[in-house]
């Protein structure tokens, strides 16, 4: 089984930059997207054989998540029951026979860390939500944090930057300590690969990036993970796609 996750930074914009061609070249079992910024009637991407689950933000042109799935899920849940985040279309959960697939676009703490307290609240509630799911969990998406120094090009100059504060990094550590595993880092403990680059200063060409996108599974499910990849050669967004291969 193959799952792709990608912050497309606007589904319509990414569609114009080769999203459909990439989708057709991979044909994953599930394709999770974040920052879709579309309503259903505005979405140009429809792939034969896939069910579509779109969760737009109430604010037009902002946030939003989506999952395309070849396999019809047993259940679908939009949100985590907290209005300030659910109104932004941040989390979709699809239930399958052996696992839950949770696609998330975690709130950014913003430039002056003005949303850091809300972010901390989100992280605590998300961890509780994942722990309460009653089967295996695949948690993926743009989690908006570079967990360790290896996950960011310029660690020392970014210690108070949104996405690399000690507060955000500690929340991810708490998640791992509560029974979850970062699949990429588990398989590739020393690999330096990034999934997001600023549009400023030619950052992508220089590979001055951050690893913000993850596939995370519960500890008991890690033996089913065959590979976890960062497809940093794929263009179309300021993020690149990531891919998880599961033996099911």
Coordinates of C-alpha atoms in Angstrom, one line a residue:
X1 CA 0.0 0.0 0.0
X2 CA 1.3 3.4 -0.9
X3 CA 0.2 6.7 0.6
X4 CA 1.4 10.2 -0.5
X5 CA 1.1 13.4 1.5
X6 CA 1.8 16.9 0.1
X7 CA 1.2 20.4 1.2
X8 CA 0.2 21.7 -2.2
X9 CA 0.2 25.4 -1.2
X10 CA -3.1 25.9 -3.1
X11 CA -4.6 23.0 -5.0
X12 CA -5.4 25.1 -8.0
X13 CA -2.0 26.6 -8.2
X14 CA -0.3 23.2 -7.8
X15 CA -2.6 21.8 -10.5
X16 CA -1.2 24.3 -12.9
X17 CA 2.3 23.1 -12.0
X18 CA 1.9 19.4 -12.7
X19 CA -0.1 18.0 -9.7
X20 CA -2.3 15.8 -12.0
X21 CA 0.7 14.4 -13.8
X22 CA 2.4 13.6 -10.6
X23 CA -0.7 12.0 -9.2
X24 CA -1.1 9.8 -12.3
X25 CA 2.5 8.8 -12.2
X26 CA 2.2 7.5 -8.6
X27 CA -1.5 6.4 -8.4
X28 CA -1.2 5.9 -4.6
X29 CA -3.9 4.1 -2.6
X30 CA -4.5 7.4 -0.7
X31 CA -3.3 10.9 -1.5
X32 CA -3.4 13.4 1.4
X33 CA -3.2 17.1 0.7
X34 CA -2.8 20.1 3.0
X35 CA -3.3 23.8 2.4
X36 CA -5.7 23.1 -0.4
X37 CA -7.5 26.5 -0.3
X38 CA -10.4 25.3 -2.4
X39 CA -14.1 24.7 -2.2
X40 CA -15.5 21.6 -3.8
X41 CA -16.9 23.5 -6.8
X42 CA -13.4 25.1 -7.4
X43 CA -11.4 21.9 -7.4
X44 CA -10.0 21.1 -10.9
X45 CA -8.5 17.7 -9.9
X46 CA -10.7 14.6 -10.3
X47 CA -9.0 11.2 -10.8
X48 CA -11.1 8.2 -12.0
X49 CA -11.3 5.5 -9.4
X50 CA -10.8 7.8 -6.4
X51 CA -13.2 9.0 -3.7
X52 CA -12.7 12.6 -2.7
X53 CA -12.9 13.9 0.9
X54 CA -12.4 17.7 1.1
X55 CA -12.4 19.7 4.3
X56 CA -12.2 23.4 3.4
X57 CA -11.7 26.2 5.9
X58 CA -14.6 28.6 6.5
X59 CA -12.3 31.4 5.5
X60 CA -12.1 31.4 1.7
X61 CA -8.7 30.7 0.1
X62 CA -7.2 29.6 3.5
X63 CA -5.9 26.3 4.9
X64 CA -8.0 23.2 4.2
X65 CA -7.2 19.5 3.8
X66 CA -8.2 16.7 1.4
X67 CA -7.8 13.0 0.9
X68 CA -8.2 11.1 -2.3
X69 CA -8.7 7.4 -1.7
X70 CA -9.0 4.3 -3.9
X71 CA -10.5 2.4 -1.0
X72 CA -13.8 3.4 0.5
X73 CA -13.3 4.1 4.2
X74 CA -15.4 2.6 7.0
X75 CA -15.9 6.0 8.4
X76 CA -15.0 9.7 7.8
X77 CA -14.4 12.3 10.4
X78 CA -13.8 16.0 9.8
X79 CA -12.1 17.9 12.6
X80 CA -11.1 17.0 16.2
X81 CA -14.0 18.6 17.9
X82 CA -12.4 22.0 18.6
X83 CA -14.1 24.8 16.7
X84 CA -11.2 27.2 16.4
X85 CA -9.2 24.6 14.5
X86 CA -12.1 22.8 12.8
X87 CA -13.3 26.0 11.2
X88 CA -9.9 26.0 9.5
X89 CA -10.4 22.6 8.0
X90 CA -7.2 21.2 9.5
X91 CA -7.8 17.4 10.2
X92 CA -9.5 14.6 8.3
X93 CA -9.6 11.1 9.7
X94 CA -10.5 8.1 7.5
X95 CA -11.0 4.7 9.1
X96 CA -10.0 1.5 7.3
X97 CA -10.0 -2.1 8.3
X98 CA -6.6 -2.1 10.0
X99 CA -5.8 1.5 10.7
X100 CA -6.9 5.2 10.9
X101 CA -5.4 7.6 8.4
X102 CA -5.2 11.1 9.9
X103 CA -4.3 13.9 7.6
X104 CA -3.4 17.2 9.3
X105 CA -2.3 20.7 8.5
X106 CA -0.9 21.9 11.9
X107 CA -1.3 25.6 12.6
X108 CA 1.7 27.8 12.1
X109 CA 2.9 29.7 15.2
X110 CA 3.4 32.7 12.9
X111 CA 6.1 35.3 12.6
X112 CA 6.2 36.8 16.0
X113 CA 5.0 33.6 17.6
X114 CA 1.7 35.2 18.0
X115 CA -0.1 31.9 17.7
X116 CA 2.3 29.8 19.8
X117 CA -0.1 29.3 22.7
X118 CA -2.9 28.1 20.3
X119 CA -0.4 25.8 18.7
X120 CA 0.5 24.3 22.1
X121 CA -3.2 23.7 22.7
X122 CA -3.6 22.1 19.3
X123 CA -0.6 19.8 19.9
X124 CA -2.0 18.6 23.3
X125 CA -5.5 18.0 21.9
X126 CA -4.1 16.3 18.8
X127 CA -2.0 13.9 20.9
X128 CA -5.0 13.0 23.0
X129 CA -7.1 12.5 19.8
X130 CA -4.5 10.1 18.3
X131 CA -4.1 8.2 21.5
X132 CA -7.9 7.6 21.7
X133 CA -8.1 6.0 18.3
X134 CA -8.8 2.3 18.8
X135 CA -6.7 0.8 16.1
X136 CA -3.4 1.5 14.3
X137 CA -2.7 5.1 13.3
X138 CA -1.0 6.7 10.3
X139 CA -0.7 10.4 11.1
X140 CA 0.6 12.5 8.3
X141 CA 0.8 15.9 6.8
X142 CA 2.5 19.3 7.2
X143 CA 3.1 19.2 11.0
X144 CA 4.9 22.6 10.8
X145 CA 7.9 21.6 13.0
X146 CA 11.5 20.6 12.3
X147 CA 12.0 18.2 15.2
X148 CA 15.8 18.0 15.5
X149 CA 18.7 20.1 14.3
X150 CA 19.3 17.6 11.5
X151 CA 15.8 18.5 10.2
X152 CA 16.7 22.1 9.4
X153 CA 19.6 23.7 7.5
X154 CA 20.3 26.7 9.8
X155 CA 19.4 25.5 13.3
X156 CA 21.4 28.1 15.4
X157 CA 19.8 31.1 13.7
X158 CA 16.2 29.7 13.9
X159 CA 15.8 28.8 17.6
X160 CA 13.0 31.4 18.0
X161 CA 11.5 30.9 14.5
X162 CA 8.0 29.4 14.1
X163 CA 8.5 25.7 13.4
X164 CA 11.7 25.4 15.3
X165 CA 11.0 26.8 18.8
X166 CA 11.9 24.5 21.7
X167 CA 8.2 24.5 22.7
X168 CA 7.1 23.1 19.3
X169 CA 9.9 20.6 19.2
X170 CA 9.1 19.4 22.7
X171 CA 5.5 18.8 21.8
X172 CA 6.6 16.5 19.0
X173 CA 8.9 14.7 21.5
X174 CA 5.9 14.3 23.8
X175 CA 4.0 12.7 20.9
X176 CA 6.9 10.2 20.3
X177 CA 7.2 9.4 24.0
X178 CA 3.5 8.7 24.1
X179 CA 3.8 5.8 21.7
X180 CA 4.4 7.1 18.1
X181 CA 7.4 6.9 15.7
X182 CA 8.7 9.3 13.0
X183 CA 8.9 6.7 10.1
X184 CA 11.5 8.6 8.1
X185 CA 13.9 9.2 11.0
X186 CA 13.4 5.6 12.2
X187 CA 14.5 4.3 8.8
X188 CA 17.1 6.9 8.0
X189 CA 18.6 8.1 11.3
X190 CA 21.4 10.2 9.7
X191 CA 19.7 11.3 6.4
X192 CA 19.6 15.0 5.7
X193 CA 16.6 15.7 3.6
X194 CA 14.1 18.6 3.7
X195 CA 10.5 19.0 2.6
X196 CA 10.0 22.8 2.6
X197 CA 12.0 25.7 1.3
X198 CA 11.3 29.4 1.5
X199 CA 10.6 31.1 -1.8
X200 CA 13.1 33.8 -0.7
X201 CA 16.8 33.9 -1.7
X202 CA 16.9 30.8 -3.9
X203 CA 16.5 28.6 -0.9
X204 CA 15.4 25.5 -2.8
X205 CA 18.2 25.7 -5.3
X206 CA 20.7 26.0 -2.4
X207 CA 18.8 23.3 -0.4
X208 CA 18.4 25.6 2.6
X209 CA 15.3 23.8 3.8
X210 CA 13.3 22.4 6.7
X211 CA 11.7 18.9 7.2
X212 CA 8.2 19.9 8.2
X213 CA 6.2 17.0 6.6
X214 CA 5.9 13.6 8.3
X215 CA 4.4 10.1 8.3
X216 CA 4.1 9.0 11.9
X217 CA 2.7 5.7 13.1
X218 CA 2.0 4.1 16.5
X219 CA 4.9 2.0 17.8
X220 CA 3.1 -1.3 17.2
X221 CA 2.6 -0.5 13.5
X222 CA 6.2 0.3 12.6
X223 CA 7.0 -3.3 11.5
X224 CA 4.5 -2.8 8.7
X225 CA 6.4 0.2 7.3
X226 CA 8.5 -0.8 4.3
X227 CA 9.7 2.7 3.3
X228 CA 9.3 6.4 4.1
X229 CA 10.5 8.7 1.4
X230 CA 10.9 12.5 0.8
X231 CA 10.4 13.2 -2.9
X232 CA 12.4 16.5 -3.0
X233 CA 12.8 16.4 -6.8
X234 CA 9.1 17.0 -7.3
X235 CA 8.2 20.7 -7.8
X236 CA 4.9 22.5 -7.7
X237 CA 4.8 23.9 -4.2
X238 CA 7.1 25.3 -1.6
X239 CA 6.8 21.8 0.0
X240 CA 7.6 18.5 -1.7
X241 CA 5.6 15.3 -1.4
X242 CA 6.4 12.5 0.9
X243 CA 5.6 8.8 0.5
X244 CA 4.9 5.9 2.8
X245 CA 5.0 2.3 1.7
X246 CA 3.1 -0.1 4.1
X247 CA 2.8 -3.9 4.0
X248 CA -0.9 -4.5 4.4

